[in-house]
CSV table of C-alpha atoms in Angstrom, one decimal:
chain,number,residue,atom,x,y,z
A,1,ASP,CA,8.1,-15.4,-14.2
A,2,LEU,CA,7.9,-16.3,-10.6
A,3,ALA,CA,7.3,-12.8,-9.3
A,4,ARG,CA,4.4,-12.2,-11.7
A,5,TRP,CA,2.9,-15.5,-10.8
A,6,LEU,CA,3.1,-14.6,-7.1
A,7,VAL,CA,1.4,-11.3,-7.8
A,8,THR,CA,-1.4,-12.9,-9.8
A,9,ASN,CA,-2.2,-15.7,-7.4
A,10,GLN,CA,-1.3,-14.1,-4.1
A,11,PRO,CA,-0.2,-17.0,-1.8
A,12,ILE,CA,0.1,-15.7,1.7
A,13,SER,CA,3.8,-16.6,2.3
A,14,LEU,CA,7.0,-17.3,0.5
A,15,ALA,CA,10.2,-19.0,1.7
A,16,ILE,CA,13.6,-18.4,0.1
A,17,ASN,CA,16.5,-20.8,0.7
A,18,ALA,CA,19.9,-20.2,-0.9
A,19,PRO,CA,23.6,-19.9,0.2
A,20,ARG,CA,24.3,-16.6,2.0
A,21,PRO,CA,24.7,-13.9,0.8
A,22,LEU,CA,23.0,-15.0,-2.5
A,23,GLY,CA,19.8,-15.6,-0.5
A,24,PHE,CA,19.7,-12.0,0.4
A,25,LYS,CA,19.9,-10.9,-3.2
A,26,LEU,CA,17.3,-13.4,-4.3
A,27,GLY,CA,15.1,-12.6,-1.3
A,28,GLN,CA,15.2,-8.9,-1.9
A,29,GLU,CA,14.3,-9.3,-5.6
A,30,LEU,CA,11.3,-11.4,-4.8
A,31,PHE,CA,10.3,-9.2,-1.8
A,32,GLU,CA,10.4,-6.1,-3.9
A,33,LYS,CA,8.5,-7.5,-6.9
A,34,THR,CA,5.7,-9.2,-5.0
A,35,ALA,CA,3.2,-8.6,-2.2
A,36,GLN,CA,3.1,-11.6,0.1
A,37,VAL,CA,2.4,-11.0,3.7
A,38,VAL,CA,5.0,-13.4,5.1
A,39,TYR,CA,8.6,-13.8,3.7
A,40,THR,CA,11.1,-16.1,5.3
A,41,VAL,CA,14.8,-16.2,4.3
A,42,GLY,CA,16.9,-19.2,5.2
A,43,SER,CA,20.3,-20.5,4.1
A,44,THR,CA,21.7,-23.7,2.7
A,45,ASN,CA,25.3,-23.1,3.9
A,46,ASP,CA,25.1,-21.6,7.4
A,47,PRO,CA,24.0,-23.7,10.3
A,48,LYS,CA,23.1,-20.5,12.2
A,49,ALA,CA,20.5,-19.7,9.6
A,50,PRO,CA,18.8,-23.0,8.9
A,51,PRO,CA,16.6,-23.5,5.8
A,52,ALA,CA,13.1,-22.1,6.0
A,53,LEU,CA,11.1,-25.3,6.0
A,54,THR,CA,7.8,-23.6,7.0
A,55,CYS,CA,6.1,-20.4,6.0
A,56,GLN,CA,4.4,-19.5,9.2
A,57,ALA,CA,4.4,-16.4,11.5
A,58,ARG,CA,4.4,-15.6,15.2
A,59,PRO,CA,2.2,-12.5,15.5
A,60,GLN,CA,3.0,-12.4,19.2
A,61,GLU,CA,6.6,-11.6,18.2
A,62,ALA,CA,5.7,-8.9,15.7
A,63,GLU,CA,5.7,-11.2,12.8
A,64,VAL,CA,2.7,-9.6,11.2
A,65,PHE,CA,0.4,-12.1,9.4
A,66,GLY,CA,-2.6,-11.6,7.2
A,67,GLU,CA,-4.8,-13.0,4.5
A,68,PHE,CA,-5.0,-11.1,1.2
A,69,PRO,CA,-6.9,-12.3,-1.9
A,70,PRO,CA,-5.4,-11.3,-5.2
A,71,ARG,CA,-5.6,-7.5,-5.1
A,72,LYS,CA,-7.7,-7.0,-8.2
A,73,SER,CA,-10.4,-9.3,-6.8
A,74,LEU,CA,-10.1,-8.4,-3.1
A,75,ASP,CA,-13.6,-6.9,-2.9
A,76,LEU,CA,-15.2,-10.2,-4.2
A,77,TYR,CA,-14.0,-12.0,-1.1
A,78,THR,CA,-13.7,-9.6,1.8
A,79,LYS,CA,-14.5,-6.1,3.1
A,80,TYR,CA,-10.9,-5.7,4.4
A,81,PRO,CA,-7.9,-8.0,4.5
A,82,VAL,CA,-7.5,-9.7,7.8
A,83,VAL,CA,-4.3,-8.7,9.6
A,84,VAL,CA,-3.0,-10.3,12.8
A,85,PRO,CA,-2.3,-8.7,15.2
A,86,SER,CA,-5.0,-6.0,14.8
A,87,SER,CA,-8.0,-4.7,16.7
A,88,THR,CA,-11.1,-6.9,15.8
A,89,PRO,CA,-13.6,-4.1,16.5
A,90,ALA,CA,-11.7,-1.8,14.0
A,91,TYR,CA,-13.1,-3.8,11.1
A,92,ASP,CA,-16.6,-2.7,11.8
A,93,SER,CA,-15.8,0.8,13.1
A,94,SER,CA,-15.8,4.2,11.3
A,95,TYR,CA,-15.1,7.8,12.1
A,96,GLN,CA,-17.9,10.1,13.0
A,97,ALA,CA,-18.4,12.9,10.5
A,98,GLU,CA,-18.6,15.5,13.3
A,99,TYR,CA,-15.1,14.6,14.4
A,100,LEU,CA,-13.7,14.7,10.9
A,101,LYS,CA,-15.2,18.1,10.2
A,102,SER,CA,-13.2,19.4,13.1
A,103,LEU,CA,-10.0,18.6,11.4
A,104,THR,CA,-8.2,20.8,8.9
A,105,SER,CA,-4.8,20.6,7.1
A,106,ALA,CA,-3.4,22.5,10.1
A,107,ASP,CA,-3.8,19.3,12.0
A,108,LEU,CA,-1.4,17.4,9.7
A,109,GLU,CA,1.4,15.7,11.7
A,110,GLY,CA,5.0,15.0,10.6
A,111,ALA,CA,7.7,17.1,9.1
A,112,GLY,CA,9.0,17.6,5.6
A,113,GLY,CA,8.6,20.2,2.9
A,114,ASP,CA,6.6,17.8,0.7
A,115,LEU,CA,3.7,17.9,3.2
A,116,ASP,CA,2.9,21.1,1.4
A,117,GLU,CA,1.7,19.0,-1.6
A,118,ALA,CA,-0.5,17.0,0.7
A,119,ARG,CA,-1.8,20.1,2.4
A,120,ALA,CA,-2.6,21.7,-0.9
A,121,ALA,CA,-4.4,18.6,-2.1
A,122,ILE,CA,-6.5,18.4,1.1
A,123,ASP,CA,-7.3,22.1,1.1
A,124,ALA,CA,-8.9,21.7,-2.3
A,125,VAL,CA,-11.5,19.3,-0.9
A,126,GLN,CA,-15.0,20.9,-0.5
A,127,ASP,CA,-16.7,18.6,2.0
A,128,GLY,CA,-15.5,19.0,5.6
A,129,ALA,CA,-15.8,15.4,6.6
A,130,VAL,CA,-13.9,14.2,3.5
A,131,ARG,CA,-11.2,16.8,4.2
A,132,GLY,CA,-10.9,15.6,7.8
A,133,TYR,CA,-10.7,12.0,6.7
A,134,CYS,CA,-7.8,12.9,4.3
A,135,VAL,CA,-6.1,14.5,7.3
A,136,GLU,CA,-6.6,11.4,9.3
A,137,LEU,CA,-5.2,9.2,6.5
A,138,MET,CA,-2.2,11.3,6.2
A,139,ASN,CA,-1.5,11.3,9.9
A,140,TYR,CA,-1.8,7.6,10.0
A,141,LEU,CA,0.7,7.2,7.1
A,142,SER,CA,3.1,9.7,8.8
A,143,ASN,CA,2.9,7.8,12.0
A,144,ALA,CA,3.1,4.3,10.5
A,145,THR,CA,6.0,5.1,8.3
A,146,GLU,CA,8.0,7.4,10.6
A,147,THR,CA,10.1,4.3,11.4
A,148,ASN,CA,9.6,1.8,8.6
A,149,PRO,CA,10.4,-1.0,8.7
A,150,LYS,CA,10.1,-1.8,12.4
A,151,ARG,CA,12.1,-4.6,14.1
A,152,GLY,CA,10.4,-7.6,15.6
A,153,PHE,CA,11.4,-9.1,19.0
A,154,GLY,CA,11.5,-12.9,18.2
A,155,SER,CA,13.5,-15.1,20.4
A,156,ASP,CA,15.2,-17.3,17.8
A,157,ARG,CA,14.8,-15.5,14.5
A,158,THR,CA,14.9,-11.9,13.1
A,159,ALA,CA,12.0,-10.0,11.6
A,160,ILE,CA,11.2,-6.6,10.2
A,161,TRP,CA,7.7,-5.5,9.3
A,162,GLY,CA,5.7,-2.5,8.1
A,163,LEU,CA,3.6,-0.9,5.3
A,164,GLN,CA,5.0,-1.5,1.8
A,165,ARG,CA,4.6,-0.1,-1.7
A,166,PRO,CA,2.8,-2.1,-4.3
A,167,PRO,CA,5.1,-4.6,-6.2
A,168,LEU,CA,8.1,-2.9,-7.8
A,169,LEU,CA,7.5,-5.0,-10.9
A,170,ASP,CA,8.0,-3.5,-14.4
A,171,GLY,CA,4.6,-2.2,-15.6
A,172,CYS,CA,2.8,-3.2,-12.5
A,173,LEU,CA,0.6,-0.2,-11.7
A,174,THR,CA,-2.5,0.7,-9.8
A,175,SER,CA,-5.2,2.2,-12.1
A,176,ILE,CA,-7.7,4.5,-10.4
A,177,ARG,CA,-10.8,4.9,-12.7
A,178,CYS,CA,-13.0,7.9,-12.5
A,179,ASP,CA,-16.2,8.0,-14.6
A,180,ASP,CA,-17.7,11.3,-15.7
A,181,ASN,CA,-19.7,11.9,-12.5
A,182,VAL,CA,-16.8,11.4,-10.0
A,183,SER,CA,-15.7,14.5,-8.1
A,184,TYR,CA,-12.4,15.5,-6.7
A,185,ASP,CA,-13.8,14.9,-3.2
A,186,ASP,CA,-14.8,11.3,-4.3
A,187,LEU,CA,-11.3,10.7,-5.6
A,188,LEU,CA,-8.9,12.1,-3.0
A,189,PRO,CA,-9.2,9.6,-0.2
A,190,VAL,CA,-8.1,6.9,-2.6
A,191,PHE,CA,-5.6,8.9,-4.5
A,192,LEU,CA,-3.9,10.7,-1.6
A,193,PRO,CA,-2.1,7.7,-0.1
A,194,PHE,CA,-0.3,7.2,-3.5
A,195,TYR,CA,0.2,10.9,-4.2
A,196,ALA,CA,1.7,11.7,-0.9
A,197,THR,CA,4.1,8.7,-0.7
A,198,ASN,CA,6.9,7.0,-2.6
A,199,ALA,CA,4.2,5.0,-4.4
A,200,ARG,CA,3.3,8.1,-6.5
A,201,ASP,CA,5.0,6.7,-9.6
A,202,GLN,CA,3.1,3.5,-9.3
A,203,VAL,CA,-0.4,5.0,-9.8
A,204,GLU,CA,-2.2,6.0,-12.9
A,205,LEU,CA,-5.5,8.0,-13.1
A,206,SER,CA,-8.0,7.2,-15.7
A,207,VAL,CA,-10.5,10.1,-16.1
A,208,ASP,CA,-13.5,10.4,-18.4
A,209,SER,CA,-13.1,13.1,-20.9
A,210,ASN,CA,-16.4,14.6,-19.9
A,211,ASP,CA,-15.3,15.1,-16.3
A,212,GLN,CA,-13.7,18.5,-16.8
A,213,GLY,CA,-14.3,19.5,-13.2
A,214,LEU,CA,-12.1,16.7,-11.9
A,215,LEU,CA,-9.5,17.3,-14.5
A,216,ALA,CA,-9.4,21.0,-13.6
A,217,ALA,CA,-9.1,20.2,-9.9
A,218,LEU,CA,-6.2,17.8,-10.5
A,219,LYS,CA,-4.5,20.5,-12.6
A,220,GLY,CA,-5.1,22.9,-9.8
A,221,ILE,CA,-2.9,20.9,-7.4
A,222,GLU,CA,-0.5,20.2,-10.2
A,223,ALA,CA,-1.0,16.5,-10.0
A,224,ASP,CA,-0.8,16.3,-13.8
A,225,LYS,CA,2.9,17.2,-13.5
A,226,SER,CA,3.9,14.1,-11.6
A,227,VAL,CA,1.1,11.5,-12.1
A,228,ALA,CA,0.1,9.8,-15.3
A,229,ILE,CA,-3.5,10.8,-16.2
A,230,LYS,CA,-5.2,9.0,-19.1
A,231,ILE,CA,-8.3,10.7,-20.5
A,232,GLU,CA,-10.6,8.0,-21.8
A,233,HIS,CA,-14.1,6.7,-21.7
A,234,SER,CA,-15.1,3.8,-19.5
A,235,ASP,CA,-15.2,1.3,-22.3
A,236,GLU,CA,-11.7,2.3,-23.5
A,237,HIS,CA,-10.4,1.8,-19.9
A,238,ALA,CA,-12.1,-1.5,-19.5
A,239,LYS,CA,-10.7,-2.8,-22.8
A,240,ARG,CA,-7.2,-1.6,-21.9
A,241,MET,CA,-7.4,-3.4,-18.5
A,242,VAL,CA,-8.1,-6.6,-20.3
A,243,ASP,CA,-5.6,-6.2,-23.1
A,244,VAL,CA,-2.7,-5.4,-20.7
A,245,ALA,CA,-4.0,-7.0,-17.5
A,246,SER,CA,-0.6,-8.2,-16.4
A,247,HIS,CA,0.6,-4.6,-16.3
A,248,TYR,CA,-1.8,-3.7,-13.5
A,249,TYR,CA,-1.5,-4.8,-9.9
A,250,ASN,CA,-4.9,-3.3,-9.0
A,251,VAL,CA,-7.8,-1.6,-10.6
A,252,ILE,CA,-9.8,0.8,-8.4
A,253,ASN,CA,-13.2,2.1,-9.6
A,254,VAL,CA,-14.0,5.3,-7.6
A,255,SER,CA,-17.7,5.5,-6.7
A,256,ALA,CA,-19.6,8.7,-7.5
A,257,GLY,CA,-20.8,10.3,-4.3
A,258,GLY,CA,-17.7,9.1,-2.4
A,259,LEU,CA,-17.5,6.9,0.6
A,260,ASN,CA,-20.6,5.7,2.4
A,261,GLU,CA,-18.7,5.6,5.7
A,262,PHE,CA,-15.2,6.6,6.9
A,263,PRO,CA,-13.4,3.3,7.9
A,264,MET,CA,-10.5,3.2,10.3
A,265,ALA,CA,-7.4,4.5,8.5
A,266,GLY,CA,-5.5,1.2,8.9
A,267,GLN,CA,-8.3,-0.8,7.3
A,268,PHE,CA,-8.7,1.6,4.5
A,269,ILE,CA,-5.0,1.7,3.6
A,270,SER,CA,-4.8,-2.1,3.7
A,271,LEU,CA,-7.2,-2.2,0.7
A,272,TYR,CA,-4.5,-0.7,-1.6
A,273,PHE,CA,-1.1,-1.3,0.0
A,274,PRO,CA,0.8,-4.5,1.0
A,275,LEU,CA,2.0,-5.0,4.5
A,276,GLY,CA,3.5,-7.8,6.6
A,277,HIS,CA,7.0,-8.9,7.5
A,278,ILE,CA,10.2,-10.5,6.2
A,279,LYS,CA,12.3,-12.6,8.5
A,280,SER,CA,15.6,-14.4,8.7
A,281,THR,CA,15.8,-17.9,10.3
A,282,MET,CA,18.9,-16.7,12.2
A,283,VAL,CA,18.6,-15.0,15.6
A,284,ASP,CA,19.9,-11.5,15.9
A,285,ASP,CA,20.8,-11.4,12.2
A,286,GLU,CA,22.2,-7.9,11.9
A,287,ASP,CA,23.4,-8.5,8.3
A,288,PHE,CA,19.8,-9.4,7.3
A,289,ILE,CA,18.5,-6.2,9.1
A,290,ASP,CA,21.1,-4.0,7.4
A,291,HIS,CA,20.4,-5.4,4.0
A,292,PHE,CA,16.6,-5.5,3.9
A,293,LYS,CA,15.8,-2.3,5.9
A,294,LYS,CA,17.3,-0.3,2.9
A,295,SER,CA,14.8,-1.8,0.5
A,296,ALA,CA,12.9,0.6,-1.7
A,297,LYS,CA,9.8,-1.5,-1.1
A,298,TRP,CA,9.0,0.1,2.3
A,299,LEU,CA,6.4,2.8,2.1
A,300,ARG,CA,7.4,6.3,3.0
A,301,VAL,CA,5.7,9.7,3.1
A,302,ARG,CA,7.3,12.0,0.5
């Protein structure tokens, strides 16, 4: 269907035109089931909300814009997705290990009992720099999603923007593959942003049956109670990813030995999570705001 085609081919933008309020219902369904960066909702029956005839964005008015290849093949085309507005130097910047080693789970920011799960997961990391990086990722997520979505400040249309979950499309998961030499420290920076947010039920771990250390570590933080963990060899996983390719939004292969560097949190999160904006062609469209801000698509820390 249309949503699955949009996920597979990943055009940057999508315009939805229909009579109000039908356009809200259609727009929400497509917004939640896909991962475009720019969505524009117009109407065909209200002169105050003209049809969306273009699919452009005004970053200067908080209409976040970006270029994302199809998620499964992102690393074939780019190191990180390009997001506008963003800091250009951030794309080639990284955290110093000495700084990261100074952080512990006591430095986690934000409130909520479920931070205890993130804290336990982080405390199980052995390497100090990796542990600190996980703290930095969690603090970024807490800050970025404390108010999510955020409202733009356009002069003649109405936008909301922010980090989003992967598409809420039936069977559209992210598979994180760990071969037999991948450690818990290698895995957690990739896994934690799913585990600690409302995207938890959209991730699946594939772990080699010989990797008993990793399986024990995951059981130690009780991840096995809330996340699907498939125990399989790499050839079994590869075959499954071909046989049911349409059921997976992304396939992430975790490298043994972990990250070569610690990129800025925003760039790292953009590798795995959609972001961008959705807007109405009507100025000060409070009905639009009230409808779309409640969407389950917006990313939240658990």
